[in-house]
Short mmCIF file of C-alpha atoms in Angstrom, two decimals:
data_model
loop_
_atom_site.label_atom_id
_atom_site.label_comp_id
_atom_site.label_asym_id
_atom_site.label_seq_id
_atom_site.Cartn_x
_atom_site.Cartn_y
_atom_site.Cartn_z
CA MET J 22 -106.70 -36.62 -81.86
CA CYS J 23 -104.26 -36.07 -84.72
CA GLY J 24 -105.33 -39.33 -86.34
CA GLU J 25 -108.98 -38.31 -86.17
CA LEU J 26 -108.13 -34.93 -87.69
CA LEU J 27 -106.43 -36.56 -90.67
CA LEU J 28 -109.19 -39.12 -91.22
CA LYS J 29 -111.87 -36.44 -91.26
CA ASN J 30 -110.07 -34.13 -93.67
CA PRO J 31 -108.11 -35.74 -96.53
CA VAL J 32 -107.02 -32.31 -97.81
CA LEU J 33 -105.21 -31.62 -94.55
CA GLY J 34 -103.74 -35.13 -94.55
CA THR J 35 -102.39 -34.66 -98.06
CA MET J 36 -100.83 -31.31 -97.17
CA ILE J 37 -99.15 -32.71 -94.05
CA ALA J 38 -97.89 -35.74 -95.97
CA THR J 39 -96.46 -33.45 -98.64
CA VAL J 40 -94.64 -31.30 -96.11
CA ALA J 41 -93.39 -34.38 -94.26
CA GLY J 42 -92.03 -35.77 -97.51
CA MET J 43 -90.24 -32.53 -98.25
CA LEU J 44 -88.79 -32.48 -94.74
CA SER J 45 -87.32 -35.94 -95.35
CA VAL J 46 -85.28 -34.64 -98.26
CA SER J 47 -81.99 -33.51 -96.76
CA ALA J 48 -79.99 -32.80 -99.90
CA LEU J 49 -81.90 -30.12 -101.79
CA ALA J 50 -78.81 -27.92 -101.79
CA ASP J 51 -75.60 -27.32 -99.87
CA ASP J 52 -75.99 -25.89 -96.37
CA ALA J 53 -75.20 -22.21 -95.99
CA LYS J 54 -75.70 -19.51 -93.40
CA PRO J 55 -79.32 -18.35 -93.70
CA SER J 56 -79.79 -14.95 -95.30
CA LEU J 57 -82.01 -12.33 -93.67
CA SER J 58 -84.79 -13.33 -96.06
CA GLN J 59 -84.38 -17.00 -95.10
CA GLN J 60 -84.46 -16.13 -91.41
CA LEU J 61 -87.84 -14.48 -91.99
CA ALA J 62 -89.13 -17.79 -93.37
CA ASN J 63 -88.23 -19.38 -90.02
CA PRO J 64 -90.80 -18.45 -87.32
CA ILE J 65 -88.35 -19.38 -84.52
CA ALA J 66 -85.24 -17.69 -85.91
CA ASN J 67 -83.17 -15.69 -83.44
CA LEU J 68 -84.32 -12.47 -85.12
CA THR J 69 -86.41 -9.61 -83.77
CA SER J 70 -89.10 -8.55 -86.23
CA VAL J 71 -92.43 -6.72 -86.27
CA PRO J 72 -94.80 -7.96 -88.99
CA ILE J 73 -97.87 -5.80 -89.60
CA GLN J 74 -100.35 -7.84 -91.61
CA TYR J 75 -103.58 -6.65 -93.24
CA ASN J 76 -106.24 -9.14 -94.34
CA ALA J 77 -109.27 -8.18 -96.42
CA LEU J 78 -111.82 -11.00 -96.66
CA PHE J 79 -114.91 -11.16 -98.87
CA GLY J 80 -117.91 -13.35 -99.60
CA GLY J 81 -119.07 -13.87 -96.00
CA GLY J 82 -122.35 -13.40 -94.17
CA LEU J 83 -125.78 -14.82 -94.86
CA ASP J 84 -126.00 -13.15 -98.28
CA GLY J 85 -122.34 -13.48 -99.29
CA LYS J 86 -121.83 -9.71 -99.14
CA ALA J 87 -120.12 -9.40 -95.77
CA ARG J 88 -116.61 -7.97 -95.65
CA ILE J 89 -114.14 -8.57 -92.87
CA SER J 90 -110.79 -6.85 -92.42
CA ALA J 91 -108.12 -7.38 -89.81
CA LEU J 92 -104.87 -5.59 -89.06
CA ASP J 93 -102.62 -7.97 -87.11
CA ILE J 94 -99.61 -6.56 -85.25
CA GLN J 95 -97.26 -9.51 -84.62
CA PRO J 96 -93.99 -8.64 -82.83
CA VAL J 97 -91.49 -11.53 -82.64
CA ILE J 98 -88.97 -11.17 -79.81
CA PRO J 99 -86.27 -13.79 -79.13
CA PHE J 100 -84.54 -14.21 -75.78
CA ARG J 101 -81.18 -15.97 -75.52
CA LEU J 102 -81.35 -18.16 -72.44
CA ASN J 103 -77.81 -19.55 -72.72
CA GLU J 104 -75.38 -20.76 -75.39
CA ASP J 105 -77.63 -23.68 -76.29
CA TRP J 106 -81.23 -22.46 -75.98
CA ASN J 107 -83.44 -19.58 -77.11
CA LEU J 108 -86.97 -18.57 -76.14
CA ILE J 109 -88.90 -17.15 -79.11
CA THR J 110 -92.06 -15.17 -78.34
CA ARG J 111 -94.71 -14.06 -80.82
CA THR J 112 -97.69 -11.86 -79.93
CA ILE J 113 -100.64 -11.37 -82.29
CA LEU J 114 -102.84 -8.35 -81.58
CA PRO J 115 -105.71 -8.07 -84.12
CA ILE J 116 -107.64 -4.91 -84.89
CA ALA J 117 -110.71 -6.04 -86.85
CA SER J 118 -113.83 -4.72 -88.51
CA ALA J 119 -116.78 -6.39 -90.25
CA GLN J 120 -119.60 -5.04 -92.37
CA ASN J 121 -122.94 -6.53 -93.51
CA LEU J 122 -122.65 -9.64 -91.37
CA PHE J 123 -126.41 -10.13 -91.26
CA ASN J 124 -127.88 -8.97 -94.59
CA GLY J 125 -126.83 -5.35 -94.26
CA MET J 126 -126.68 -5.34 -90.47
CA GLY J 127 -124.10 -6.32 -87.88
CA ASP J 128 -121.32 -3.80 -88.52
CA VAL J 129 -118.68 -4.03 -85.80
CA SER J 130 -115.07 -2.97 -85.23
CA GLY J 131 -112.51 -3.09 -82.44
CA LEU J 132 -109.88 -5.34 -80.90
CA GLY J 133 -109.90 -9.12 -81.22
CA ASP J 134 -108.44 -11.66 -78.80
CA THR J 135 -104.67 -11.43 -78.30
CA GLN J 136 -102.59 -14.58 -78.70
CA LEU J 137 -99.15 -15.11 -77.22
CA SER J 138 -96.92 -18.02 -78.28
CA ALA J 139 -93.57 -18.95 -76.78
CA PHE J 140 -91.19 -21.60 -78.16
CA LEU J 141 -88.15 -23.10 -76.47
CA SER J 142 -85.74 -23.82 -79.31
CA PRO J 143 -82.13 -25.05 -79.46
CA GLU J 144 -79.55 -22.68 -80.89
CA ALA J 145 -78.09 -25.38 -83.15
CA ALA J 146 -80.05 -27.34 -85.73
CA GLY J 147 -80.51 -31.05 -85.15
CA PRO J 148 -79.80 -34.07 -87.37
CA GLY J 149 -80.46 -33.40 -91.05
CA GLY J 150 -80.72 -29.68 -90.35
CA LEU J 151 -83.96 -30.02 -88.38
CA ILE J 152 -84.95 -26.81 -86.57
CA TRP J 153 -87.60 -27.24 -83.90
CA GLY J 154 -89.29 -25.60 -80.97
CA VAL J 155 -91.85 -26.57 -78.32
CA GLY J 156 -93.87 -24.36 -76.04
CA ALA J 157 -97.33 -23.01 -75.39
CA VAL J 158 -99.96 -20.69 -76.83
CA ILE J 159 -102.21 -18.45 -74.70
CA ASN J 160 -105.43 -16.72 -75.74
CA MET J 161 -106.14 -13.46 -73.88
CA PRO J 162 -109.75 -12.17 -74.01
CA THR J 163 -109.04 -8.64 -75.21
CA ALA J 164 -111.89 -8.53 -77.77
CA THR J 165 -114.08 -5.45 -77.47
CA ASP J 166 -117.12 -7.17 -79.02
CA PRO J 167 -118.43 -10.77 -78.77
CA LEU J 168 -118.33 -11.03 -82.56
CA LEU J 169 -114.56 -10.36 -82.52
CA GLY J 170 -113.45 -12.85 -79.86
CA THR J 171 -114.29 -15.54 -77.33
CA SER J 172 -114.25 -13.51 -74.08
CA LYS J 173 -112.41 -16.47 -72.57
CA TRP J 174 -108.89 -17.29 -71.50
CA GLY J 175 -107.40 -20.26 -73.27
CA ALA J 176 -104.09 -22.11 -73.48
CA GLY J 177 -102.45 -25.24 -74.76
CA PRO J 178 -99.28 -26.83 -76.18
CA SER J 179 -97.60 -25.68 -79.39
CA ALA J 180 -94.76 -27.04 -81.53
CA VAL J 181 -92.96 -26.19 -84.75
CA ALA J 182 -90.48 -28.04 -86.97
CA LEU J 183 -88.78 -26.99 -90.20
CA ILE J 184 -85.80 -27.59 -92.46
CA GLN J 185 -83.93 -25.00 -94.52
CA LYS J 186 -81.85 -26.31 -97.41
CA GLY J 187 -80.52 -23.98 -100.06
CA SER J 188 -83.41 -21.86 -101.32
CA TRP J 189 -86.09 -23.97 -99.64
CA THR J 190 -87.79 -23.67 -96.28
CA VAL J 191 -90.42 -26.30 -95.45
CA GLY J 192 -92.10 -26.70 -92.10
CA ILE J 193 -95.17 -27.24 -89.99
CA LEU J 194 -96.54 -25.51 -86.88
CA ALA J 195 -99.33 -26.91 -84.70
CA ASN J 196 -101.12 -26.12 -81.47
CA GLN J 197 -104.14 -27.18 -79.43
CA MET J 198 -106.04 -24.71 -77.27
CA TRP J 199 -108.65 -25.19 -74.55
CA THR J 200 -110.58 -22.84 -72.27
CA PHE J 201 -109.30 -22.90 -68.70
CA ASP J 202 -111.47 -20.26 -67.00
CA GLY J 203 -114.75 -22.15 -67.15
CA GLY J 204 -117.23 -23.03 -69.86
CA ASN J 205 -116.47 -24.66 -73.19
CA ALA J 206 -115.81 -21.68 -75.44
CA ILE J 207 -112.43 -22.80 -76.80
CA ASN J 208 -111.43 -26.27 -78.00
CA LYS J 209 -109.56 -25.79 -81.24
CA SER J 210 -106.74 -27.49 -83.13
CA PHE J 211 -104.49 -25.50 -85.46
CA VAL J 212 -102.09 -26.84 -88.11
CA GLN J 213 -100.00 -24.66 -90.43
CA PRO J 214 -97.77 -26.30 -93.04
CA TRP J 215 -95.76 -23.92 -95.21
CA VAL J 216 -93.24 -23.83 -98.05
CA THR J 217 -91.04 -20.85 -98.96
CA TYR J 218 -88.65 -20.62 -101.90
CA GLN J 219 -85.99 -17.90 -102.09
CA LEU J 220 -85.53 -16.24 -105.47
CA ARG J 221 -82.82 -13.83 -106.58
CA ASP J 222 -82.43 -10.28 -105.29
CA ASN J 223 -84.24 -11.01 -102.00
CA TRP J 224 -87.49 -12.07 -103.66
CA SER J 225 -89.35 -15.09 -102.31
CA VAL J 226 -92.58 -17.00 -102.92
CA SER J 227 -94.54 -18.96 -100.34
CA ALA J 228 -97.60 -21.15 -99.85
CA THR J 229 -99.25 -22.02 -96.55
CA SER J 230 -102.54 -23.08 -94.98
CA GLN J 231 -103.60 -21.86 -91.53
CA THR J 232 -105.96 -24.77 -90.99
CA SER J 233 -108.09 -25.07 -87.85
CA TYR J 234 -110.71 -27.45 -86.50
CA ASP J 235 -113.26 -26.37 -83.89
CA TRP J 236 -114.11 -29.40 -81.74
CA ILE J 237 -117.17 -27.65 -80.27
CA THR J 238 -118.90 -26.80 -83.57
CA ARG J 239 -117.08 -29.62 -85.43
CA GLN J 240 -116.21 -27.29 -88.29
CA TRP J 241 -113.09 -26.99 -90.44
CA THR J 242 -111.50 -23.80 -91.71
CA VAL J 243 -108.98 -24.59 -94.47
CA PRO J 244 -107.56 -21.56 -96.31
CA ILE J 245 -104.83 -21.63 -98.93
CA ASN J 246 -102.49 -18.62 -98.87
CA VAL J 247 -100.06 -17.94 -101.72
CA GLY J 248 -97.82 -14.87 -101.75
CA VAL J 249 -94.71 -13.16 -103.05
CA ALA J 250 -92.32 -11.06 -100.94
CA LYS J 251 -89.42 -8.66 -101.44
CA LEU J 252 -86.83 -7.65 -98.83
CA VAL J 253 -85.44 -4.11 -99.20
CA ASN J 254 -83.52 -1.56 -97.17
CA ILE J 255 -85.15 1.79 -96.42
CA GLY J 256 -82.13 3.75 -95.33
CA GLU J 257 -80.53 1.37 -92.83
CA GLN J 258 -83.83 -0.32 -91.92
CA PRO J 259 -84.49 -3.76 -93.50
CA VAL J 260 -88.15 -4.16 -94.44
CA GLN J 261 -89.96 -6.99 -96.20
CA PHE J 262 -93.10 -6.31 -98.26
CA GLN J 263 -95.41 -9.22 -99.03
CA VAL J 264 -98.67 -9.52 -100.98
CA GLY J 265 -100.81 -12.57 -101.62
CA GLY J 266 -104.22 -14.12 -102.02
CA ILE J 267 -106.42 -16.28 -99.80
CA TYR J 268 -108.93 -18.93 -100.92
CA MET J 269 -111.05 -21.04 -98.59
CA LEU J 270 -111.11 -24.74 -99.44
CA SER J 271 -113.43 -25.31 -96.48
CA ALA J 272 -115.09 -22.91 -94.05
CA PRO J 273 -118.15 -22.68 -91.78
CA ASP J 274 -121.38 -21.31 -93.23
CA GLY J 275 -121.25 -17.52 -93.44
CA ALA J 276 -117.45 -17.33 -93.31
CA PRO J 277 -115.57 -15.37 -96.02
CA ARG J 278 -114.63 -17.36 -99.12
CA TRP J 279 -111.63 -15.43 -100.45
CA GLY J 280 -109.39 -12.52 -99.63
CA LEU J 281 -106.22 -10.50 -100.07
CA GLN J 282 -103.28 -10.23 -97.67
CA THR J 283 -100.47 -7.69 -97.40
CA THR J 284 -97.68 -7.71 -94.84
CA VAL J 285 -94.97 -5.19 -93.98
CA THR J 286 -92.27 -6.64 -91.71
CA PHE J 287 -89.67 -4.50 -89.96
CA LEU J 288 -86.49 -6.41 -89.10
CA PHE J 289 -84.01 -5.69 -86.35
CA PRO J 290 -81.03 -8.00 -86.93
CA LYS J 291 -78.35 -8.23 -84.31
CA ASP J 292 -75.06 -6.50 -85.01
CA GLY J 293 -72.43 -8.88 -86.32
#
């Protein structure tokens, strides 16, 4: 399946090859204990956080005038199983709205489907500083409108791998999801390569692509996301603010073509 994905989309293949090449470089800088900002660049860090992400997407619909917005609440909660292993959970609860989907008609708002991911990850990094996790992703049919979700349960395997060296974090996350409560509503592959570079004074820049392929409609969605973030303290509460842009390299007919993204992440580091 992975080979077919790469053959059908050279853009995705190039991105994965680039990330893989970066992961093979083990001497970008001397190893050091990850800062709080670096831990945020690691989706399976042993760090409790609550990202609240707002996406505003434009250029969709039959006439190119549709607007879609989504507020995603994404709590990340780690559980220490023993001295060697952690279980990292991430829940994504979207609150979405869309206007002018069908030439001035089709306005809708409400909840989307909820996704829960869980990764079993070793406490210590592996050879070359490799950090990895394996687990599962579950789709829960919480959408309040058919236009906002699948109305189907779904599940499948998920995995993530990354390396952090000096100011760099490079990694890739992937999952495959199928319907398991009847029908054929979900059969989708997801691949997300990303690169984050830490700047001075808790600034960082990042680039990623949350690429997906729908095996039922045989359609690609390939966005490019580029953003800048700043970690600050509000009183004693660490908070990261991020802003960026989204551009669709490939998307189904009627899907938005570009957008803006802002994220506020509340961090709850462990004492000591």
